PDB file of C-alpha atoms in Angstrom:
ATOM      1  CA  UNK A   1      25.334  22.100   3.678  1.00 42.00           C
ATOM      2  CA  UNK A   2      26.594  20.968   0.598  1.00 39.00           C
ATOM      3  CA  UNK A   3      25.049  22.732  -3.108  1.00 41.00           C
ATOM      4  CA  UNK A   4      23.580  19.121  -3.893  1.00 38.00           C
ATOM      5  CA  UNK A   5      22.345  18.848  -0.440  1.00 39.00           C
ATOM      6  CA  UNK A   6      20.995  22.361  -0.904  1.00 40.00           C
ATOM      7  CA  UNK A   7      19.525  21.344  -3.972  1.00 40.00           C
ATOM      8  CA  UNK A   8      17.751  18.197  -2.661  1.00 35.00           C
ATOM      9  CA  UNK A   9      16.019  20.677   0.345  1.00 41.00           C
ATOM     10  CA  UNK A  10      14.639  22.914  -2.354  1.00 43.00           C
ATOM     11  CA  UNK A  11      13.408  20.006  -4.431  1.00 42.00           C
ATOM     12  CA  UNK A  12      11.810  18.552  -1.450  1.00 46.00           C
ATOM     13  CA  UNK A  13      10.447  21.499  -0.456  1.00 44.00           C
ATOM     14  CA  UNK A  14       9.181  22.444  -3.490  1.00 47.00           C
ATOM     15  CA  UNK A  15       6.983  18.930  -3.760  1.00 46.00           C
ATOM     16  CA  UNK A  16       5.515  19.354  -0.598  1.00 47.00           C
ATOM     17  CA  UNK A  17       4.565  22.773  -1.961  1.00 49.00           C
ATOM     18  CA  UNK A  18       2.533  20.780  -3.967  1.00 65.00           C
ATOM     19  CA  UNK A  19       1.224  18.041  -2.332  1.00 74.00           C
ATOM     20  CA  UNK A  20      -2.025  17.555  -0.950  1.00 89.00           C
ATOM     21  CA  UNK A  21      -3.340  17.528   2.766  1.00 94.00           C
ATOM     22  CA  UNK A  22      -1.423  14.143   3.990  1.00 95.00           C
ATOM     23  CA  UNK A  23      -4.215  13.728   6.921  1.00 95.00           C
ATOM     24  CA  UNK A  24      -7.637  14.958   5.672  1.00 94.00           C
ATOM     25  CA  UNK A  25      -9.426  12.920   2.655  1.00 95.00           C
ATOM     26  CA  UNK A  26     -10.343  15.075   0.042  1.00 95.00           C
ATOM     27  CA  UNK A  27     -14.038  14.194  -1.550  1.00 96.00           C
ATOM     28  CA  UNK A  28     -13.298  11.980  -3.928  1.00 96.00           C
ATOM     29  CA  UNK A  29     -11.333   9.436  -1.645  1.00 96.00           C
ATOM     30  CA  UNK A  30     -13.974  10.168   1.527  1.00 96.00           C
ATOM     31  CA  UNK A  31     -17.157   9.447  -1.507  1.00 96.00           C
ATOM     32  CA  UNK A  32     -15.002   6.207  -2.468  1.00 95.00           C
ATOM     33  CA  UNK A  33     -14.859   4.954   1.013  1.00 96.00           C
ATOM     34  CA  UNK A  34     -18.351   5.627   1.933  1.00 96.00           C
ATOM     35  CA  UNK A  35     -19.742   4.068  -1.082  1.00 96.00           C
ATOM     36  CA  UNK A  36     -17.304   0.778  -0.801  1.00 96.00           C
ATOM     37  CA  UNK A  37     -17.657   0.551   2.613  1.00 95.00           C
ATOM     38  CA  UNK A  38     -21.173  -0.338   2.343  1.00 96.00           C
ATOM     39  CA  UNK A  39     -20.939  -2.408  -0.937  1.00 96.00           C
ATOM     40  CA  UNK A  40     -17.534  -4.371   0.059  1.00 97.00           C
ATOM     41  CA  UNK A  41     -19.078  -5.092   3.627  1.00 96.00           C
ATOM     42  CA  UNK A  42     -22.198  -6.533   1.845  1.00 96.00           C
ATOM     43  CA  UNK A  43     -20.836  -8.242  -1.269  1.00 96.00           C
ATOM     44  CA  UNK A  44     -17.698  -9.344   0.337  1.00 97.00           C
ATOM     45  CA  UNK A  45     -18.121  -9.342   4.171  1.00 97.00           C
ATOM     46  CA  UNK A  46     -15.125  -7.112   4.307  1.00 98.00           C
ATOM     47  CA  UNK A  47     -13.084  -6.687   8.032  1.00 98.00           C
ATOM     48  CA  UNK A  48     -10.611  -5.409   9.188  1.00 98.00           C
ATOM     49  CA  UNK A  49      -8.018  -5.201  11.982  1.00 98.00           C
ATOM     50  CA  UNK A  50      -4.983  -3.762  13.678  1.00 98.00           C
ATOM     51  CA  UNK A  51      -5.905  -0.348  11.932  1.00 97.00           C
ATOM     52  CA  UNK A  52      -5.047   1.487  15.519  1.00 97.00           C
ATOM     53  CA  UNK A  53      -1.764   0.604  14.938  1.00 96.00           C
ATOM     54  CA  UNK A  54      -1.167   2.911  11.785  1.00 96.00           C
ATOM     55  CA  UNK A  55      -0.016   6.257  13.513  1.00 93.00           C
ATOM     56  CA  UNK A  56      -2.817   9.327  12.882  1.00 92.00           C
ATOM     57  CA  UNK A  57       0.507  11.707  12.222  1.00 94.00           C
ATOM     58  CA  UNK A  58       3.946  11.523  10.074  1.00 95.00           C
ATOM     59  CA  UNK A  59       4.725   9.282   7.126  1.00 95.00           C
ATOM     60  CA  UNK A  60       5.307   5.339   7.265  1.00 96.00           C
ATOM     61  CA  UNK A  61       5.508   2.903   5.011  1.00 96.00           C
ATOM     62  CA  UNK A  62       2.836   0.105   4.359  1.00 97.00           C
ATOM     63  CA  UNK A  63       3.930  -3.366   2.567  1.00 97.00           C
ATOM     64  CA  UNK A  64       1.099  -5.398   1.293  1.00 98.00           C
ATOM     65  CA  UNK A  65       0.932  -8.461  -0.426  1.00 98.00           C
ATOM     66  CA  UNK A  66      -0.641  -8.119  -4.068  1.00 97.00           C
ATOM     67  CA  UNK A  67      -3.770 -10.425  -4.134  1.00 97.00           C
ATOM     68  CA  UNK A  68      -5.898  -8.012  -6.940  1.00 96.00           C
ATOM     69  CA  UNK A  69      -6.947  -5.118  -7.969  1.00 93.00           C
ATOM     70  CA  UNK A  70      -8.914  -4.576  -5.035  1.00 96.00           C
ATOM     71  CA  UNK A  71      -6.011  -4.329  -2.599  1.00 97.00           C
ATOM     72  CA  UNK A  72      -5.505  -0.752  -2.418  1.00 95.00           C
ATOM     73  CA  UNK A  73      -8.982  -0.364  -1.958  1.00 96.00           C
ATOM     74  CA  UNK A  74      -9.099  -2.703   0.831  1.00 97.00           C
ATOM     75  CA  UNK A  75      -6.446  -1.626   2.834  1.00 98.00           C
ATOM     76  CA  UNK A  76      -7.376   2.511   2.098  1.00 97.00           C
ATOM     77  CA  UNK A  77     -10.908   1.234   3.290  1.00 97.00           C
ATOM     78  CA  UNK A  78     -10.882   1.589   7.112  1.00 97.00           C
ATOM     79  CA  UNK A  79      -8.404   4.109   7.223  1.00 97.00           C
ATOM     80  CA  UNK A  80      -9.231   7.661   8.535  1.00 95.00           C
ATOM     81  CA  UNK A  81      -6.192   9.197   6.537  1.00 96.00           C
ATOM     82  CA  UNK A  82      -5.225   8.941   2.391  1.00 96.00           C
ATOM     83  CA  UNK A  83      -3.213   6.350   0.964  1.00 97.00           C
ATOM     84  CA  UNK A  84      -0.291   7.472  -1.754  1.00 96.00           C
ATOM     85  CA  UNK A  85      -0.005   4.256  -4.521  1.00 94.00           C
ATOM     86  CA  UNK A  86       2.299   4.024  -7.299  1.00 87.00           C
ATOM     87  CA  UNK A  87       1.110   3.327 -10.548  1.00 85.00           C
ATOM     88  CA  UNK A  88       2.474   3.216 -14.199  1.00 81.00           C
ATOM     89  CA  UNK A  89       1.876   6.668 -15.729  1.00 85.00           C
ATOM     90  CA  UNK A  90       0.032   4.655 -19.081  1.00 86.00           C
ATOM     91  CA  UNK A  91      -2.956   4.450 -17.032  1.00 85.00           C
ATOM     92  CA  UNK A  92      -3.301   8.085 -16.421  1.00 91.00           C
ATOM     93  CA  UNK A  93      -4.255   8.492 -19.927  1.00 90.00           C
ATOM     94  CA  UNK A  94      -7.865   6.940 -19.353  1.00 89.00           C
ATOM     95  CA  UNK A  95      -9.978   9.345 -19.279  1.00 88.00           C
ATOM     96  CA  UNK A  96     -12.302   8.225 -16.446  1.00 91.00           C
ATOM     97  CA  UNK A  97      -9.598   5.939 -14.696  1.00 90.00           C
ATOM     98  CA  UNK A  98      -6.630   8.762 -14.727  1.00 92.00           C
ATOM     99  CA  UNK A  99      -9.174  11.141 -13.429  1.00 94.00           C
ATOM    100  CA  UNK A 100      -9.857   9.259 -10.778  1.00 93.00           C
ATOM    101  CA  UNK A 101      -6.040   8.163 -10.046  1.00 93.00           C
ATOM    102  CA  UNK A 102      -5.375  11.712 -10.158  1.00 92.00           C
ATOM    103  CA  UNK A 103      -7.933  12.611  -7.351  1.00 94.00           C
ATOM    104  CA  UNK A 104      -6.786   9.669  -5.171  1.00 95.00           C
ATOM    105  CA  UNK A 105      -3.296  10.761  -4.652  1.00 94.00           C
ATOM    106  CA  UNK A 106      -1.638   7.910  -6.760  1.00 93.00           C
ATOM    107  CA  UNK A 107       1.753   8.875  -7.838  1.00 88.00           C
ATOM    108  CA  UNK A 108       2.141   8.178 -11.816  1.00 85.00           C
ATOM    109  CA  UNK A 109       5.601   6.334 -12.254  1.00 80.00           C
ATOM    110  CA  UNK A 110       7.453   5.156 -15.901  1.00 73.00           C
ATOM    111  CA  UNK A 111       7.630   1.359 -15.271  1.00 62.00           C
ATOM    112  CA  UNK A 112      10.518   2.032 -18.431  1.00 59.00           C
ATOM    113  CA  UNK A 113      12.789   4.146 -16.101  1.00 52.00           C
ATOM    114  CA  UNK A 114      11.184   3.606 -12.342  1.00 52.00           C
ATOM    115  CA  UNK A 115      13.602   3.028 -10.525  1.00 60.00           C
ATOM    116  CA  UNK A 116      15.754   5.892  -8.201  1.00 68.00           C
ATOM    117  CA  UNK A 117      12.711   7.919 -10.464  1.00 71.00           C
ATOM    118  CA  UNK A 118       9.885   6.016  -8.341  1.00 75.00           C
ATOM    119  CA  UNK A 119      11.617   5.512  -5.084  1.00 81.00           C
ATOM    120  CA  UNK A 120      12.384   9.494  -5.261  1.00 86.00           C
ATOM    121  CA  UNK A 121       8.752  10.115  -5.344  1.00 86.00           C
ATOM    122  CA  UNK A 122       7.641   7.746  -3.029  1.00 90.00           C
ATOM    123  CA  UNK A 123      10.220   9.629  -0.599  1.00 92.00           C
ATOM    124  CA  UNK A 124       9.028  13.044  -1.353  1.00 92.00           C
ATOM    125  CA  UNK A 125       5.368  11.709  -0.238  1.00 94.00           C
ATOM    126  CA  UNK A 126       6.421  10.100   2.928  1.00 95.00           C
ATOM    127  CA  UNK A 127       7.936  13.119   4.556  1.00 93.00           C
ATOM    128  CA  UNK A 128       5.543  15.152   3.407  1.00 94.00           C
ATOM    129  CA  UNK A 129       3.649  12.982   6.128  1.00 96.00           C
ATOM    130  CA  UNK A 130       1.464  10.317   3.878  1.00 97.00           C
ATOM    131  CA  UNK A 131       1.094   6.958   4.263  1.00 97.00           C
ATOM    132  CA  UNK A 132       2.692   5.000   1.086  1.00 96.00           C
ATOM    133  CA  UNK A 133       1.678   1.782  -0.226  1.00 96.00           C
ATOM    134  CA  UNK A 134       3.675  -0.685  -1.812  1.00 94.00           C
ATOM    135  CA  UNK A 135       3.043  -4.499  -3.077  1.00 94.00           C
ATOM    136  CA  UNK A 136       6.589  -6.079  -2.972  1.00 94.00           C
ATOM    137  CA  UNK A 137       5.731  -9.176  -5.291  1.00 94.00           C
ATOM    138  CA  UNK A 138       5.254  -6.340  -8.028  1.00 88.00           C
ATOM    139  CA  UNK A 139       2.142  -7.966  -9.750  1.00 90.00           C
ATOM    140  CA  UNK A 140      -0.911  -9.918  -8.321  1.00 94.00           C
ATOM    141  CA  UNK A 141      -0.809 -13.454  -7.114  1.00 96.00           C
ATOM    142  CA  UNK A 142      -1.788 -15.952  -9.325  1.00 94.00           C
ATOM    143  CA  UNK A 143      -3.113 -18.732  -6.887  1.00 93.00           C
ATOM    144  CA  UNK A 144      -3.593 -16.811  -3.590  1.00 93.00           C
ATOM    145  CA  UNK A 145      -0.410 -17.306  -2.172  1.00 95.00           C
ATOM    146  CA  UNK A 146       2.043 -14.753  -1.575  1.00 97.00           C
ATOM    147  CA  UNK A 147       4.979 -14.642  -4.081  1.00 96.00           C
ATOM    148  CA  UNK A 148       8.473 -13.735  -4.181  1.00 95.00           C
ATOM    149  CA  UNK A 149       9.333  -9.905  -3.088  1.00 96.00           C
ATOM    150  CA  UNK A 150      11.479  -7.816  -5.378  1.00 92.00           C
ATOM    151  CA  UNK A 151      13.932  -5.719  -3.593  1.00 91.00           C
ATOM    152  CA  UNK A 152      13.573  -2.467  -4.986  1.00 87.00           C
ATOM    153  CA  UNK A 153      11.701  -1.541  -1.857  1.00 90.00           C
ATOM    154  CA  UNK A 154      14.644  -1.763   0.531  1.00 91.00           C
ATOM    155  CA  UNK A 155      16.272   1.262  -0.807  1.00 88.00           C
ATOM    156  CA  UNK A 156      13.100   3.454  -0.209  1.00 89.00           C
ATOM    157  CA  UNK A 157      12.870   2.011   3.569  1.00 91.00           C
ATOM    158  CA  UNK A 158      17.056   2.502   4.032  1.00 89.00           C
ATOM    159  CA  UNK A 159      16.507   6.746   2.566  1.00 88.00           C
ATOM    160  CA  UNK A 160      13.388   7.153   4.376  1.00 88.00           C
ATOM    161  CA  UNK A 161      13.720   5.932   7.660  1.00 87.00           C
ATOM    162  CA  UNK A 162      10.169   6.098   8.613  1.00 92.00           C
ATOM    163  CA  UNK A 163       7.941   3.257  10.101  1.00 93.00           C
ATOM    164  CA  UNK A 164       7.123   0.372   8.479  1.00 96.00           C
ATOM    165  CA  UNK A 165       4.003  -1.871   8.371  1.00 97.00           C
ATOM    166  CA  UNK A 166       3.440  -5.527   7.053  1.00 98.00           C
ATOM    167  CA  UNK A 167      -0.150  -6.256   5.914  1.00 98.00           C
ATOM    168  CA  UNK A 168      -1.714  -8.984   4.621  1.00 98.00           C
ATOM    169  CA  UNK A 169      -5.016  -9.691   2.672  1.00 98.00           C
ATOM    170  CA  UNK A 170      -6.773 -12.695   2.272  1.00 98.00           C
ATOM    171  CA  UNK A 171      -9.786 -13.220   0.315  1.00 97.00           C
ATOM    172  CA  UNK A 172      -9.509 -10.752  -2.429  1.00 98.00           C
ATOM    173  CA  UNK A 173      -8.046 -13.405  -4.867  1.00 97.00           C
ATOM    174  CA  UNK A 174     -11.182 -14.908  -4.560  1.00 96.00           C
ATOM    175  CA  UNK A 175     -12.810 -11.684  -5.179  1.00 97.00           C
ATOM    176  CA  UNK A 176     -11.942 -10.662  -8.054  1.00 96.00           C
ATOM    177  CA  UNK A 177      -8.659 -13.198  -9.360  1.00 93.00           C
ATOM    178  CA  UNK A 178      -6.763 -12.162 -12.669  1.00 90.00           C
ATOM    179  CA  UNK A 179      -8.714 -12.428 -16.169  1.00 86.00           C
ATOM    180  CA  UNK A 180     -12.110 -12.211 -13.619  1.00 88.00           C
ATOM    181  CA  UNK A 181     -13.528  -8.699 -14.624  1.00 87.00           C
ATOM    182  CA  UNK A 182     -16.168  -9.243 -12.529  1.00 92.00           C
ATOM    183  CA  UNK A 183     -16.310  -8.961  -8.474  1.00 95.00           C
ATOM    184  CA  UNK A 184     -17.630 -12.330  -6.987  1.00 95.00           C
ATOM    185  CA  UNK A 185     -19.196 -13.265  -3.717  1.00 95.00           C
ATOM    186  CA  UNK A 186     -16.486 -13.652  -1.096  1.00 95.00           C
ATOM    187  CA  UNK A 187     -15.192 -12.956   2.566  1.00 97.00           C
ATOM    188  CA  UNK A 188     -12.188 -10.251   2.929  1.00 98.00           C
ATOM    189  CA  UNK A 189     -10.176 -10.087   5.777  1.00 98.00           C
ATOM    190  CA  UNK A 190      -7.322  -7.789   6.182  1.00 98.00           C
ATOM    191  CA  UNK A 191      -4.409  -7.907   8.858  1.00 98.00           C
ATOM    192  CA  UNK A 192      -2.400  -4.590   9.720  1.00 98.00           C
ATOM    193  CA  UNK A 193       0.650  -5.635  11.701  1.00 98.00           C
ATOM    194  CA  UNK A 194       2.955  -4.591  13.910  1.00 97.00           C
ATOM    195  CA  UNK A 195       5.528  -2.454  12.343  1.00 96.00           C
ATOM    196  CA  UNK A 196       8.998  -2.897  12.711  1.00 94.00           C
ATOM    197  CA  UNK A 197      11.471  -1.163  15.244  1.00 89.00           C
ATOM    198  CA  UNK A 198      13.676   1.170  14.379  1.00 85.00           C
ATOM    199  CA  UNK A 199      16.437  -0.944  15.586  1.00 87.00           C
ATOM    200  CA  UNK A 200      15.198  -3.826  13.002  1.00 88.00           C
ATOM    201  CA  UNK A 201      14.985  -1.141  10.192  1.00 89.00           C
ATOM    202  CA  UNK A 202      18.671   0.005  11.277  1.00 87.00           C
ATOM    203  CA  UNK A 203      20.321  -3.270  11.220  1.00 87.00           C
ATOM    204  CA  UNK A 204      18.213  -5.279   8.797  1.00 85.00           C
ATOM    205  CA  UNK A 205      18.164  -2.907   6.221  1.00 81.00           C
ATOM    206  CA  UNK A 206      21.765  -2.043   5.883  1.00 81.00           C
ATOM    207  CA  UNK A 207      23.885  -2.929   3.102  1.00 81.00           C
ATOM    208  CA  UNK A 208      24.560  -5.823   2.588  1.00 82.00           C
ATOM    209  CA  UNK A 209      21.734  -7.507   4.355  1.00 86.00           C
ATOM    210  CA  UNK A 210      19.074  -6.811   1.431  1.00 90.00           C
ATOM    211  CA  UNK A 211      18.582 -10.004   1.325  1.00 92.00           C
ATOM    212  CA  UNK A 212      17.712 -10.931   4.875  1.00 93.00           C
ATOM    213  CA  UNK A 213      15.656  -8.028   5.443  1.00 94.00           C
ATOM    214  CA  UNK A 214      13.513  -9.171   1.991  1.00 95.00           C
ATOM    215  CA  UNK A 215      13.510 -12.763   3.666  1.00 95.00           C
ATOM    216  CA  UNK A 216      12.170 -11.077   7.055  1.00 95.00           C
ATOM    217  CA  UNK A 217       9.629  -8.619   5.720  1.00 96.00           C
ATOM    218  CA  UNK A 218       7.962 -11.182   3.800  1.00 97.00           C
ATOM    219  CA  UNK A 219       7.931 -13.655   6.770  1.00 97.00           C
ATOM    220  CA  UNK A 220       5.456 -10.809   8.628  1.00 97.00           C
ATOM    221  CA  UNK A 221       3.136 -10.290   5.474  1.00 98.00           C
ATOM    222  CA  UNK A 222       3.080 -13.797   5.352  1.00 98.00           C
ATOM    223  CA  UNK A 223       2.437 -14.153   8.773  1.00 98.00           C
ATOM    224  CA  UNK A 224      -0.538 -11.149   8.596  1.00 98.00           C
ATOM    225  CA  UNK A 225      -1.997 -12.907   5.704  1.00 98.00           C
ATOM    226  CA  UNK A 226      -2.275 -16.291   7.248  1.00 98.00           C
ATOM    227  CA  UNK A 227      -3.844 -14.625  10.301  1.00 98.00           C
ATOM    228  CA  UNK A 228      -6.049 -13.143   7.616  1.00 98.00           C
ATOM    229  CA  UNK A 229      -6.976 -16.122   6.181  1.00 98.00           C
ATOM    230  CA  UNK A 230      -7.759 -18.252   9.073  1.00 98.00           C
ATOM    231  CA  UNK A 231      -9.685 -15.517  10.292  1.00 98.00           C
ATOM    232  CA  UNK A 232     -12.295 -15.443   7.257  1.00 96.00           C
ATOM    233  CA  UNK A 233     -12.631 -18.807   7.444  1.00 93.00           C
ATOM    234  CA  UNK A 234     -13.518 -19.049  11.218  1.00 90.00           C
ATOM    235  CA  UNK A 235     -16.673 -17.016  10.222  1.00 77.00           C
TER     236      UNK A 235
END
């Protein structure tokens, strides 16, 4: 082993030194969940389905389309295990909001140098075992529909080599859209799909195929958040 590669292993093992329990909630995520549980399956008839298919052990990746503010909530919701997000590290400087960020194992990232900076961290949580969130578009939707993906997130799936999910949301725009500061009546549904093989992940995401595998994962969000929407309006 190289001194670099030497290096890397201490790093790595250092963070997960540090890290929190990747499988058990700690109270502030399990009071969250019990609390907006009842309120988002009141106020916004929230469902959800194909949760079995997230694994109970290891890390994997989950790529969700950005329809609020509400989406990490949504998708954390029915989840028995913690959800890592990245946010910028500006909004860990509220005093009740970055206390609360803090306690929900949300990764603070410098949107002025993210990044190798953000997709190292994002690494160091998924083999640490968590579950990782990420919202390819980059920023929320600003008619419901699902927007163009950025690629920054194929170089985190290429160095991590861990499973991959596509979900999709529907309803949440409705919910609470941009500018709205206030949560309106609505009907939630989200979609957890089937992830993709590690033979898709092997030859999709090599170089030189960014583009494809962009094109591809956002056909399967797409195709979880249609499901999604037809499904809340069936009901």
């Amino acid at each position: 082993m190289s001194a670099a590669d030497t290096a890397f292993s201490r790093t790595d093992s250092r963070a997960a030194d540090r890290a929190p329990d990747p499988y058990r909630r700690n109270w502030v995520w399990f009071s969250f969940q019990v609390v907006l549980r009842l309120v988002f399956t009141i106020w916004l008839r929230y469902r959800a389905r194909g949760t079995a298919k997230v694994p109970r052990a290891g890390g994997a990746l989950l790529l969700i389309n950005h329809q609020s503010f509400l989406d990490p909530l949504l998708v954390g919701l029915p989840l028995s295990r913690p959800v890592s997000y990245l946010a910028r590290d500006s909004l860990f400087a509220a005093p009740v909001l970055g206390w609360i960020l803090r306690n929900t194992y949300v990764l603070p990232i410098d949107r002025d140098s993210a990044g190798a900076g953000s997709i190292r961290i994002a690494i160091d949580r998924l083999r640490h075992g968590f579950l990782v969130g990420i919202f390819p578009e980059g920023t929320r939707t600003r008619d419901g529909s699902v927007g163009e993906f950025k690629p920054g997130f194929v170089a985190l799936v290429r160095r991590a080599k861990l499973p991959v999910y596509p979900i999709g949301i529907a309803g949440a725009f409705e919910a609470l859209p941009r500018q709205i500061f206030r949560l309106r009546f609505a009907r939630v549904r989200v979609v957890f799909g089937d992830p993709f093989s590690p033979d898709e992940i092997e030859r999709l995401a090599s170089r030189g195929r960014e583009a494809e595998f962009v094109r591809v994962v956002r056909e399967r969000i797409v195709a979880c958040q249609r499901e999604a929407e037809e499904w809340r309006r069936r009901e």
